[in-house]
Amino acid sequence: MAQTKYIFVTGGVTSSLGKGIIAASLAKLLQARGYRTTIQKFDPYINVDPGTLNPYEHGECYVTDDGAETDLDLGHYERFLNVPTSQSNNVTTGRVYLSVIEKERRGEFLGKTVQVVPHITNEIKERMQLLGNSGDFDIVITEIGGTVGDIESLPYIESVRQLVWELGENNGLVIHLTLVPYLAAAGELKTKPTQHSVKTLMESGIKADILVCRTEHELSEELRNKLALFCNVKREAVIQSIDASTIYEVPILMLEEGLDVVALKKLNLSVKSNPDLVNWNTFLSRLKNPKHTVNIGLVGKYVELQDSYKSILEAFIHAGAANETKVNMISIHSEYLDSENASEKLKGLDGILVAPGFGGRGIEGKIETVKFARENKIPFLGICLGMQMAVIEFSRSVLGHSDANSTEMNENTTNPVIDLMEEQKTITDKGGTMRLGAWKCDIKENTLAHKIYGKTSIFERHRHRYEFNGDYLQALENAGLKASGVNPDTGLVEIVEIDNHPFFIGVQYHPEYKSTVDNPHPLFVSFVAATVKSK
């Protein structure tokens, strides 16, 4: 069996330069050249996973089919590669240390002193090679979170140093992503921050093989030669990454810069025929040349930070391109919505999405939004908590249960239309009560859901704790809120919808997690089509 090759992506100068996008773009190009490629992310924080992190801290928590709560970069990996990720694709320092401590408690180190080197670094290296050892991939790209020079990243950097040395010549390479800032006062680009960043990396024993330079202005030939000389890399390995109008352009820009070819040569792999990017270019062309425009309101409580709803925003980009429609997302904070101002704040929207979330803040604003969309026949999509809000609003407005609520928001409601299941009530660990990962949903025929999916059985990813209370199912269905999708094993309601409406559907799962460039999610595609039609 051919040896798996490893590419490590580190970052310097500043965070948020887009290591995830560069890693995903390179993976896309290698995949398009016929190589089986995957990406993994190593995060230097001590939380065991991002599941307990506030969206304001870390953006959205992405969920895989196998129920892993991961960094949002894994969403980029899946959207670019159209290949599912798993528990193995995201590792945090917390998880590494937890594993080593558990081994120490079991006596696996035979009473030795447990240290960062070799015990922590060995654990990291083992996890870095987990996907490579599966035999499923030719190339594994590993993104190291944080910035070179950070104290918390040091064990990862040391692990990379050891692993590149152990893998031997042509089996591993290091890409360093850095910033080349433009000083307006001097009117020029400055290479010094990059030089210092590369120097810091070299002090840790790692030589960068490829330099990817984020910049707002074109790098001149003179500047590239200077970077190559001072940073000890070959001239063709100085890659410019200029700001793009959309992240989906980055693979094309990296192709023009020859990033994939330089990497393949360094890994001693053949540069197979031209990359197959037909679908990708078709998508880009449709994205850039829309025939329609719609305004969709995203009503949520974390709207100040765009990354809180990253997968939803990306799913609308995919669905917009599929419909040749430019989707303008209008963020609306549910905390500041009420019965007095709802019609004013929501008027002029072609569609409304009520977003997922946890906790009681901003809930009444979401309920008012559902009511506005339902009564004014505006296409509506509710995701997770958004679906639960639709059930509560319908119970209040149509069934007349004025105090209908979720026990998450009001433990004492006499009409808990959303509630914890009996078996969840005794669990105290926050993560333990969650329904996570892919669950089956059976769809009833002759429903909107069936029309959207075109099949009667689907698997969708979940991340929630409270459920539709089956005690109210009959009354709600009799009044016109249909349960069109149900989990066959538990009987839990997954999809609700209303007839006699241009488009009104709520789903308990997160369809946004499965939308990719090659496979835009049918729910989003249908929703955007409905907004175009009703407009």
Coordinates of C-alpha atoms in Angstrom, one line a residue:
M1 CA 0.0 0.0 0.0
A2 CA 1.3 3.4 -0.9
Q3 CA 2.3 5.6 2.0
T4 CA -0.1 8.3 3.0
K5 CA 1.4 11.8 2.6
Y6 CA 0.9 14.6 5.2
I7 CA 0.5 18.3 4.7
F8 CA 0.5 20.6 7.8
V9 CA -0.9 24.1 7.7
T10 CA 0.3 26.6 10.3
G11 CA -0.5 30.3 10.7
G12 CA 1.6 33.3 11.6
V13 CA 1.4 37.1 12.3
T14 CA -2.3 37.1 13.2
S15 CA -5.3 34.8 13.6
S16 CA -8.3 34.7 11.3
L17 CA -6.1 34.6 8.1
G18 CA -8.1 31.7 6.7
K19 CA -6.1 28.6 7.3
G20 CA -9.3 26.6 7.0
I21 CA -10.1 28.0 3.6
I22 CA -6.5 27.5 2.3
A23 CA -6.5 23.9 3.6
A24 CA -9.9 23.3 2.0
S25 CA -8.9 24.9 -1.3
L26 CA -5.7 22.9 -1.5
A27 CA -7.7 19.7 -0.6
K28 CA -10.2 20.5 -3.3
L29 CA -7.5 20.9 -6.0
L30 CA -5.8 17.6 -4.9
Q31 CA -9.2 15.9 -5.0
A32 CA -9.9 17.3 -8.4
R33 CA -6.6 15.8 -9.6
G34 CA -7.7 12.4 -8.4
Y35 CA -6.1 12.1 -5.0
R36 CA -8.2 10.9 -2.0
T37 CA -7.8 13.8 0.4
T38 CA -9.1 14.7 3.8
I39 CA -8.5 17.5 6.3
Q40 CA -8.3 17.6 10.1
K41 CA -8.2 20.4 12.6
F42 CA -6.1 20.5 15.8
D43 CA -7.4 23.2 18.2
P44 CA -5.2 24.5 21.0
Y45 CA -7.9 25.3 23.6
I46 CA -8.6 23.1 26.6
N47 CA -12.4 22.6 26.1
V48 CA -12.9 18.9 25.2
D49 CA -15.0 20.0 22.2
P50 CA -16.7 23.2 21.0
G51 CA -20.1 21.9 22.2
T52 CA -20.1 23.8 25.4
L53 CA -18.7 27.0 23.9
N54 CA -20.8 30.1 23.5
P55 CA -21.3 31.0 19.8
Y56 CA -20.0 34.5 20.5
E57 CA -16.7 32.8 21.7
H58 CA -16.2 30.5 18.8
G59 CA -18.8 30.8 16.1
E60 CA -21.1 27.9 15.4
C61 CA -20.6 24.4 16.6
Y62 CA -20.6 22.1 13.6
V63 CA -21.9 18.6 14.0
T64 CA -20.8 15.5 12.0
D65 CA -22.8 12.3 11.1
D66 CA -21.2 10.4 14.0
G67 CA -22.3 13.1 16.5
A68 CA -19.0 14.9 17.0
E69 CA -19.4 18.6 18.0
T70 CA -16.6 20.2 16.2
D71 CA -14.9 23.4 15.0
L72 CA -16.8 25.3 12.3
D73 CA -13.8 24.8 9.9
L74 CA -15.0 21.2 9.5
G75 CA -18.0 22.7 7.8
H76 CA -15.7 24.3 5.2
Y77 CA -14.0 21.0 4.7
E78 CA -17.2 19.2 3.9
R79 CA -18.7 22.1 1.8
F80 CA -15.5 22.1 -0.4
L81 CA -14.8 18.4 -0.6
N82 CA -18.4 17.0 -0.4
V83 CA -17.0 14.2 1.8
P84 CA -18.3 13.7 5.4
T85 CA -16.0 14.3 8.3
S86 CA -16.0 12.5 11.6
Q87 CA -14.9 12.5 15.3
S88 CA -11.3 11.9 14.1
N89 CA -11.2 15.2 12.0
N90 CA -11.2 17.5 15.0
V91 CA -9.0 17.3 18.1
T92 CA -8.6 19.8 20.9
T93 CA -5.9 20.1 23.6
G94 CA -8.6 19.2 26.1
R95 CA -9.2 15.9 24.4
V96 CA -5.5 15.1 24.1
Y97 CA -4.8 15.8 27.8
L98 CA -8.0 13.9 28.9
S99 CA -6.9 10.9 27.0
V100 CA -3.3 11.0 28.4
I101 CA -4.6 11.5 32.0
E102 CA -7.0 8.5 31.6
K103 CA -4.1 6.3 30.3
E104 CA -2.0 7.4 33.3
R105 CA -4.8 6.6 35.7
R106 CA -5.1 3.1 34.1
G107 CA -1.3 2.6 34.7
E108 CA -0.4 2.4 31.0
F109 CA 2.8 4.5 31.5
L110 CA 4.0 2.0 34.2
G111 CA 4.6 4.6 36.8
K112 CA 6.8 6.9 34.6
T113 CA 6.6 10.7 35.0
V114 CA 4.1 11.9 32.4
Q115 CA 5.4 14.8 30.4
V116 CA 4.5 17.0 27.4
V117 CA 7.4 15.4 25.5
P118 CA 7.0 12.5 24.8
H119 CA 3.6 11.6 26.2
I120 CA 1.5 14.5 25.0
T121 CA 3.3 14.8 21.7
N122 CA 3.0 11.0 21.1
E123 CA -0.8 11.3 21.7
I124 CA -1.0 14.2 19.2
K125 CA 1.1 12.3 16.6
E126 CA -1.0 9.2 16.9
R127 CA -4.2 11.3 16.3
M128 CA -2.5 13.1 13.4
Q129 CA -2.0 9.8 11.7
L130 CA -5.3 8.2 12.6
L131 CA -7.0 9.0 9.3
G132 CA -3.9 8.3 7.3
N133 CA -3.6 4.8 8.8
S134 CA -7.2 4.0 7.8
G135 CA -6.0 3.4 4.2
D136 CA -8.9 5.6 2.9
F137 CA -6.7 8.6 2.0
D138 CA -3.7 9.4 -0.1
I139 CA -3.1 12.8 1.4
V140 CA -4.1 14.1 4.9
I141 CA -4.0 17.8 5.4
T142 CA -3.7 18.9 9.1
E143 CA -4.6 22.5 10.1
I144 CA -3.0 23.6 13.3
G145 CA -5.2 26.2 15.1
G146 CA -3.8 29.4 16.6
T147 CA -0.8 31.3 15.6
V148 CA 2.9 30.3 15.7
G149 CA 4.5 31.6 18.8
D150 CA 1.4 31.1 21.0
I151 CA 2.2 29.1 24.2
E152 CA -0.7 26.8 23.8
S153 CA 0.3 25.8 20.2
L154 CA 3.8 24.7 21.2
P155 CA 3.0 21.0 21.8
Y156 CA 1.4 20.8 18.3
I157 CA 4.3 22.5 16.6
E158 CA 6.7 20.1 18.3
S159 CA 4.6 17.2 17.2
V160 CA 4.7 18.4 13.6
R161 CA 8.5 18.8 13.9
Q162 CA 8.8 15.2 15.1
L163 CA 6.4 13.7 12.6
V164 CA 7.8 15.4 9.5
W165 CA 11.2 14.0 10.6
E166 CA 9.8 10.6 11.3
L167 CA 7.9 10.4 8.0
G168 CA 11.1 11.0 6.1
E169 CA 11.9 12.9 2.9
N170 CA 8.9 13.6 0.5
N171 CA 6.2 12.3 2.9
G172 CA 5.4 15.5 4.8
L173 CA 5.4 19.2 4.1
V174 CA 4.6 22.4 6.0
I175 CA 2.6 25.3 4.6
H176 CA 2.9 28.5 6.6
L177 CA 0.1 31.1 6.1
T178 CA 1.1 34.6 6.9
L179 CA 0.1 38.2 6.4
V180 CA 1.9 40.7 4.2
P181 CA 0.3 44.0 5.4
Y182 CA 0.0 47.1 3.3
L183 CA 1.1 50.3 5.0
A184 CA -0.9 53.2 3.5
A185 CA 1.4 55.9 4.9
A186 CA 4.5 54.3 3.2
G187 CA 2.4 53.1 0.2
E188 CA 4.0 49.7 0.3
L189 CA 3.6 46.1 1.3
K190 CA 5.8 45.0 4.2
T191 CA 7.5 41.5 4.5
K192 CA 9.0 41.9 8.0
P193 CA 6.1 40.4 9.9
T194 CA 6.3 37.3 7.6
Q195 CA 10.1 37.1 8.1
H196 CA 9.6 37.1 11.9
S197 CA 6.9 34.6 11.8
V198 CA 9.0 32.2 9.7
K199 CA 11.9 32.8 12.1
T200 CA 9.7 31.8 15.0
L201 CA 8.7 28.6 13.2
M202 CA 12.4 27.8 12.5
E203 CA 13.2 28.3 16.2
S204 CA 10.8 25.5 16.9
G205 CA 12.8 23.3 14.4
I206 CA 10.3 23.5 11.5
K207 CA 11.2 24.8 8.1
A208 CA 8.3 26.1 6.0
D209 CA 8.2 24.4 2.6
I210 CA 5.5 26.7 1.2
L211 CA 4.6 30.2 2.1
V212 CA 1.1 31.4 1.5
C213 CA 0.9 35.2 1.8
R214 CA -2.5 36.8 2.6
T215 CA -2.5 40.3 1.0
E216 CA -4.8 43.0 -0.1
H217 CA -2.5 44.0 -3.0
E218 CA -0.6 42.0 -5.7
L219 CA 2.8 40.8 -4.7
S220 CA 5.4 42.0 -7.1
E221 CA 8.1 39.7 -8.5
E222 CA 10.7 41.6 -6.5
L223 CA 8.8 41.1 -3.3
R224 CA 8.3 37.3 -4.0
N225 CA 12.1 36.9 -4.6
K226 CA 12.8 38.8 -1.3
L227 CA 10.4 36.5 0.6
A228 CA 11.9 33.4 -0.9
L229 CA 15.4 34.5 -0.1
F230 CA 14.8 35.8 3.5
C231 CA 12.3 32.9 4.4
N232 CA 14.4 30.1 3.0
V233 CA 11.8 28.8 0.5
K234 CA 11.9 28.2 -3.2
R235 CA 10.6 31.1 -5.4
E236 CA 7.7 29.0 -6.8
A237 CA 6.7 28.2 -3.2
V238 CA 5.8 31.8 -2.4
I239 CA 2.1 31.8 -3.0
Q240 CA -0.1 34.9 -3.1
S241 CA -3.5 34.7 -1.5
I242 CA -5.2 37.9 -2.4
D243 CA -8.6 38.9 -0.9
A244 CA -11.4 37.3 -2.9
S245 CA -15.1 38.3 -3.4
T246 CA -16.2 34.8 -2.2
I247 CA -14.3 32.0 -0.4
Y248 CA -15.4 29.7 -3.3
E249 CA -13.0 31.6 -5.6
V250 CA -10.0 30.7 -3.5
P251 CA -9.4 27.2 -5.0
I252 CA -9.3 28.8 -8.5
L253 CA -6.9 31.5 -7.3
M254 CA -4.7 28.8 -5.6
L255 CA -4.8 26.8 -8.9
E256 CA -3.5 29.9 -10.8
E257 CA -0.7 30.3 -8.2
G258 CA 0.2 26.6 -8.6
L259 CA -0.2 25.7 -4.9
D260 CA -1.3 22.2 -5.7
V261 CA 1.5 21.5 -8.2
V262 CA 4.2 22.8 -5.8
A263 CA 2.8 20.6 -3.0
L264 CA 2.6 17.5 -5.2
K265 CA 6.2 17.9 -6.4
K266 CA 7.4 18.3 -2.9
L267 CA 5.6 15.1 -1.9
N268 CA 7.1 13.4 -4.9
L269 CA 3.6 12.6 -6.3
S270 CA 2.7 12.8 -10.0
V271 CA 0.9 15.9 -11.2
K272 CA -2.0 14.1 -12.9
S273 CA -4.0 15.6 -15.7
N274 CA -5.7 19.0 -15.3
P275 CA -8.0 19.1 -12.3
D276 CA -11.7 18.4 -12.9
L277 CA -13.4 21.6 -11.7
V278 CA -16.3 21.6 -14.1
N279 CA -19.0 21.6 -11.4
W280 CA -17.1 24.1 -9.3
N281 CA -16.8 26.6 -12.1
T282 CA -20.5 26.1 -13.1
F283 CA -21.4 26.9 -9.4
L284 CA -19.1 30.0 -9.4
S285 CA -20.6 31.2 -12.7
R286 CA -24.2 30.9 -11.4
L287 CA -23.1 32.5 -8.1
K288 CA -21.7 35.6 -9.9
N289 CA -24.5 36.0 -12.5
P290 CA -27.8 35.8 -10.7
K291 CA -31.1 36.3 -12.6
H292 CA -33.1 37.1 -9.4
T293 CA -32.6 38.8 -6.0
V294 CA -34.5 38.0 -2.8
N295 CA -34.2 39.3 0.7
I296 CA -34.4 36.7 3.4
G297 CA -34.6 37.6 7.1
L298 CA -32.4 35.5 9.5
V299 CA -34.1 36.0 12.9
G300 CA -31.8 34.8 15.7
K301 CA -30.1 35.8 18.9
Y302 CA -26.5 35.6 18.0
V303 CA -26.7 37.8 14.9
E304 CA -23.9 40.2 15.9
L305 CA -21.4 37.5 15.0
Q306 CA -21.8 36.2 11.5
D307 CA -19.9 33.0 12.3
S308 CA -22.7 31.9 14.7
Y309 CA -24.7 30.9 11.7
K310 CA -21.9 30.1 9.3
S311 CA -23.4 26.9 7.8
I312 CA -26.8 28.5 7.3
L313 CA -25.3 31.5 5.4
E314 CA -23.2 29.1 3.3
A315 CA -26.3 26.9 2.6
F316 CA -28.1 30.0 1.2
I317 CA -25.1 30.7 -1.1
H318 CA -25.3 27.1 -2.5
A319 CA -29.1 27.3 -2.8
G320 CA -29.0 30.8 -4.3
A321 CA -26.6 29.6 -7.0
A322 CA -28.8 26.5 -7.7
N323 CA -31.7 29.0 -8.3
E324 CA -29.6 31.5 -10.1
T325 CA -30.7 33.9 -7.4
K326 CA -28.7 36.4 -5.2
V327 CA -29.8 35.9 -1.6
N328 CA -29.5 38.9 0.6
M329 CA -29.4 37.8 4.2
I330 CA -30.9 40.4 6.5
S331 CA -29.9 39.7 10.2
I332 CA -32.6 40.5 12.7
H333 CA -32.1 40.3 16.4
S334 CA -35.0 38.4 18.0
E335 CA -34.4 40.0 21.4
Y336 CA -35.6 43.3 20.0
L337 CA -38.7 42.0 18.3
D338 CA -42.2 42.2 19.8
S339 CA -45.8 42.3 18.8
E340 CA -45.5 46.1 18.5
N341 CA -42.6 46.3 16.1
A342 CA -42.6 42.9 14.3
S343 CA -44.5 44.1 11.2
E344 CA -42.2 47.1 10.9
K345 CA -39.0 45.1 11.3
L346 CA -40.1 42.2 9.1
K347 CA -41.8 44.0 6.3
G348 CA -40.3 43.8 2.8
L349 CA -38.8 40.3 3.4
D350 CA -39.3 37.7 0.7
G351 CA -38.7 34.9 3.2
I352 CA -38.0 34.4 6.9
L353 CA -35.8 31.8 8.6
V354 CA -36.0 31.4 12.4
A355 CA -32.6 30.2 13.5
P356 CA -31.5 27.6 16.0
G357 CA -30.3 28.5 19.5
F358 CA -30.4 27.6 23.2
G359 CA -32.0 29.3 26.2
G360 CA -34.8 31.7 26.9
R361 CA -33.3 35.0 25.6
G362 CA -35.1 36.4 22.5
I363 CA -37.7 33.7 22.4
E364 CA -40.8 35.9 22.3
G365 CA -39.4 37.7 19.3
K366 CA -39.0 34.4 17.5
I367 CA -42.6 33.5 18.3
E368 CA -43.8 36.8 17.0
T369 CA -41.8 36.3 13.8
V370 CA -43.4 32.9 13.2
K371 CA -46.8 34.4 13.7
F372 CA -46.0 37.2 11.2
A373 CA -44.8 34.7 8.6
R374 CA -47.7 32.4 9.0
E375 CA -50.4 35.1 8.9
N376 CA -48.9 37.1 6.1
K377 CA -48.2 34.0 3.9
I378 CA -44.4 34.7 3.8
P379 CA -42.3 31.7 3.0
F380 CA -41.0 30.4 6.3
L381 CA -38.3 27.9 7.4
G382 CA -37.7 27.1 11.1
I383 CA -34.6 25.2 12.1
C384 CA -34.3 23.3 15.4
L385 CA -35.4 25.9 18.0
G386 CA -37.1 27.7 15.0
M387 CA -39.3 24.6 14.5
Q388 CA -40.1 24.5 18.2
M389 CA -41.1 28.2 18.1
A390 CA -43.5 27.4 15.2
V391 CA -45.1 24.7 17.4
I392 CA -45.4 27.1 20.3
E393 CA -46.8 29.9 18.2
F394 CA -49.4 27.6 16.6
S395 CA -50.4 26.2 20.0
R396 CA -50.9 29.7 21.3
S397 CA -52.6 31.3 18.3
V398 CA -54.6 28.5 16.9
L399 CA -55.2 26.0 19.7
G400 CA -55.7 28.9 22.2
H401 CA -53.2 27.6 24.8
S402 CA -51.9 31.1 25.7
D403 CA -49.2 29.8 28.0
A404 CA -47.9 27.1 25.6
N405 CA -44.1 26.9 25.9
S406 CA -41.0 24.8 26.0
T407 CA -40.0 23.6 29.5
E408 CA -36.6 24.9 28.5
M409 CA -38.0 28.4 28.8
N410 CA -40.7 27.9 31.4
E411 CA -40.6 24.8 33.6
N412 CA -44.0 25.5 35.0
T413 CA -46.0 25.9 31.8
T414 CA -49.3 24.0 31.9
N415 CA -48.9 23.3 28.2
P416 CA -45.4 22.0 27.6
V417 CA -45.7 21.5 23.8
I418 CA -41.9 21.2 23.8
D419 CA -40.4 19.1 26.6
L420 CA -37.6 16.8 27.7
M421 CA -38.3 13.1 27.1
E422 CA -38.7 11.1 30.3
E423 CA -35.4 9.2 29.9
Q424 CA -33.5 12.6 29.6
K425 CA -34.8 14.1 32.9
T426 CA -32.4 12.2 35.2
I427 CA -29.2 13.1 33.2
T428 CA -27.1 15.9 34.7
D429 CA -24.2 16.2 32.2
K430 CA -25.1 18.9 29.7
G431 CA -23.8 17.0 26.8
G432 CA -25.4 13.8 27.9
T433 CA -29.0 14.9 27.1
M434 CA -28.3 16.0 23.6
R435 CA -29.6 14.3 20.5
L436 CA -26.5 14.5 18.3
G437 CA -25.4 13.3 14.8
A438 CA -27.4 11.6 12.0
W439 CA -30.8 10.3 12.8
K440 CA -33.3 8.7 10.5
C441 CA -36.6 10.5 9.5
D442 CA -39.5 8.8 7.7
I443 CA -41.4 11.3 5.5
K444 CA -45.1 11.0 4.8
E445 CA -46.2 11.0 1.1
N446 CA -48.2 13.9 -0.4
T447 CA -46.5 16.4 1.9
L448 CA -44.3 19.5 1.3
A449 CA -41.4 17.6 2.9
H450 CA -41.9 14.7 0.5
K451 CA -42.1 17.1 -2.5
I452 CA -38.8 18.8 -1.3
Y453 CA -36.8 15.6 -0.7
G454 CA -38.4 13.3 -3.3
K455 CA -38.1 10.3 -1.0
T456 CA -39.7 8.8 2.1
S457 CA -36.6 8.2 4.2
I458 CA -33.7 10.6 5.0
F459 CA -30.9 11.0 7.5
E460 CA -30.2 14.4 9.0
R461 CA -27.9 15.7 11.7
H462 CA -29.2 16.9 15.1
R463 CA -28.0 19.0 17.9
H464 CA -30.7 19.7 20.5
R465 CA -32.1 18.6 23.8
Y466 CA -35.8 19.3 23.9
E467 CA -38.4 17.6 21.7
F468 CA -41.9 18.0 20.3
N469 CA -44.3 16.7 23.0
G470 CA -46.2 13.8 21.3
D471 CA -49.2 14.4 23.8
Y472 CA -50.2 17.4 21.7
L473 CA -49.7 15.8 18.2
Q474 CA -53.3 14.9 17.6
A475 CA -54.7 18.3 18.6
L476 CA -52.1 20.2 16.5
E477 CA -52.7 18.0 13.4
N478 CA -56.5 18.4 13.7
A479 CA -55.9 22.2 13.8
G480 CA -53.7 22.1 10.7
L481 CA -50.1 21.8 11.8
K482 CA -49.0 18.5 10.2
A483 CA -46.2 16.3 11.4
S484 CA -44.8 15.2 8.0
G485 CA -41.6 13.6 9.3
V486 CA -41.1 11.3 12.2
N487 CA -38.1 9.3 13.6
P488 CA -39.2 5.6 13.1
D489 CA -37.4 4.3 16.2
T490 CA -38.5 6.9 18.8
G491 CA -41.7 8.3 17.2
L492 CA -40.2 11.8 17.8
V493 CA -41.5 14.5 15.4
E494 CA -38.8 15.8 13.0
I495 CA -40.8 17.9 10.5
V496 CA -43.9 20.1 10.9
E497 CA -45.6 22.0 8.1
I498 CA -48.8 23.9 7.2
D499 CA -50.9 23.6 4.1
N500 CA -52.5 26.6 2.4
H501 CA -49.3 28.6 2.6
P502 CA -46.7 29.3 0.0
F503 CA -44.0 27.5 2.1
F504 CA -44.2 26.9 5.8
I505 CA -42.0 24.2 7.3
G506 CA -40.1 23.6 10.5
V507 CA -37.4 20.9 11.0
Q508 CA -36.0 19.6 14.3
Y509 CA -32.6 18.8 12.7
H510 CA -29.9 21.0 11.1
P511 CA -30.1 20.7 7.3
E512 CA -27.4 23.4 6.9
Y513 CA -24.7 21.0 8.1
K514 CA -25.2 18.8 5.0
S515 CA -25.3 21.5 2.3
T516 CA -22.2 21.5 0.0
V517 CA -21.2 23.1 -3.3
D518 CA -21.8 19.8 -5.2
N519 CA -25.0 19.0 -3.2
P520 CA -26.9 22.1 -2.2
H521 CA -29.5 21.0 0.5
P522 CA -32.9 20.5 -1.1
L523 CA -34.7 22.2 1.8
F524 CA -32.7 25.5 1.2
V525 CA -33.0 25.1 -2.6
S526 CA -36.8 24.7 -2.3
F527 CA -37.1 27.6 0.2
V528 CA -35.2 30.0 -2.0
A529 CA -37.3 28.9 -5.0
A530 CA -40.4 29.6 -3.0
T531 CA -39.2 33.1 -2.1
V532 CA -38.5 33.8 -5.8
K533 CA -41.9 32.5 -6.8
S534 CA -43.9 34.4 -4.1
K535 CA -42.0 37.6 -4.8

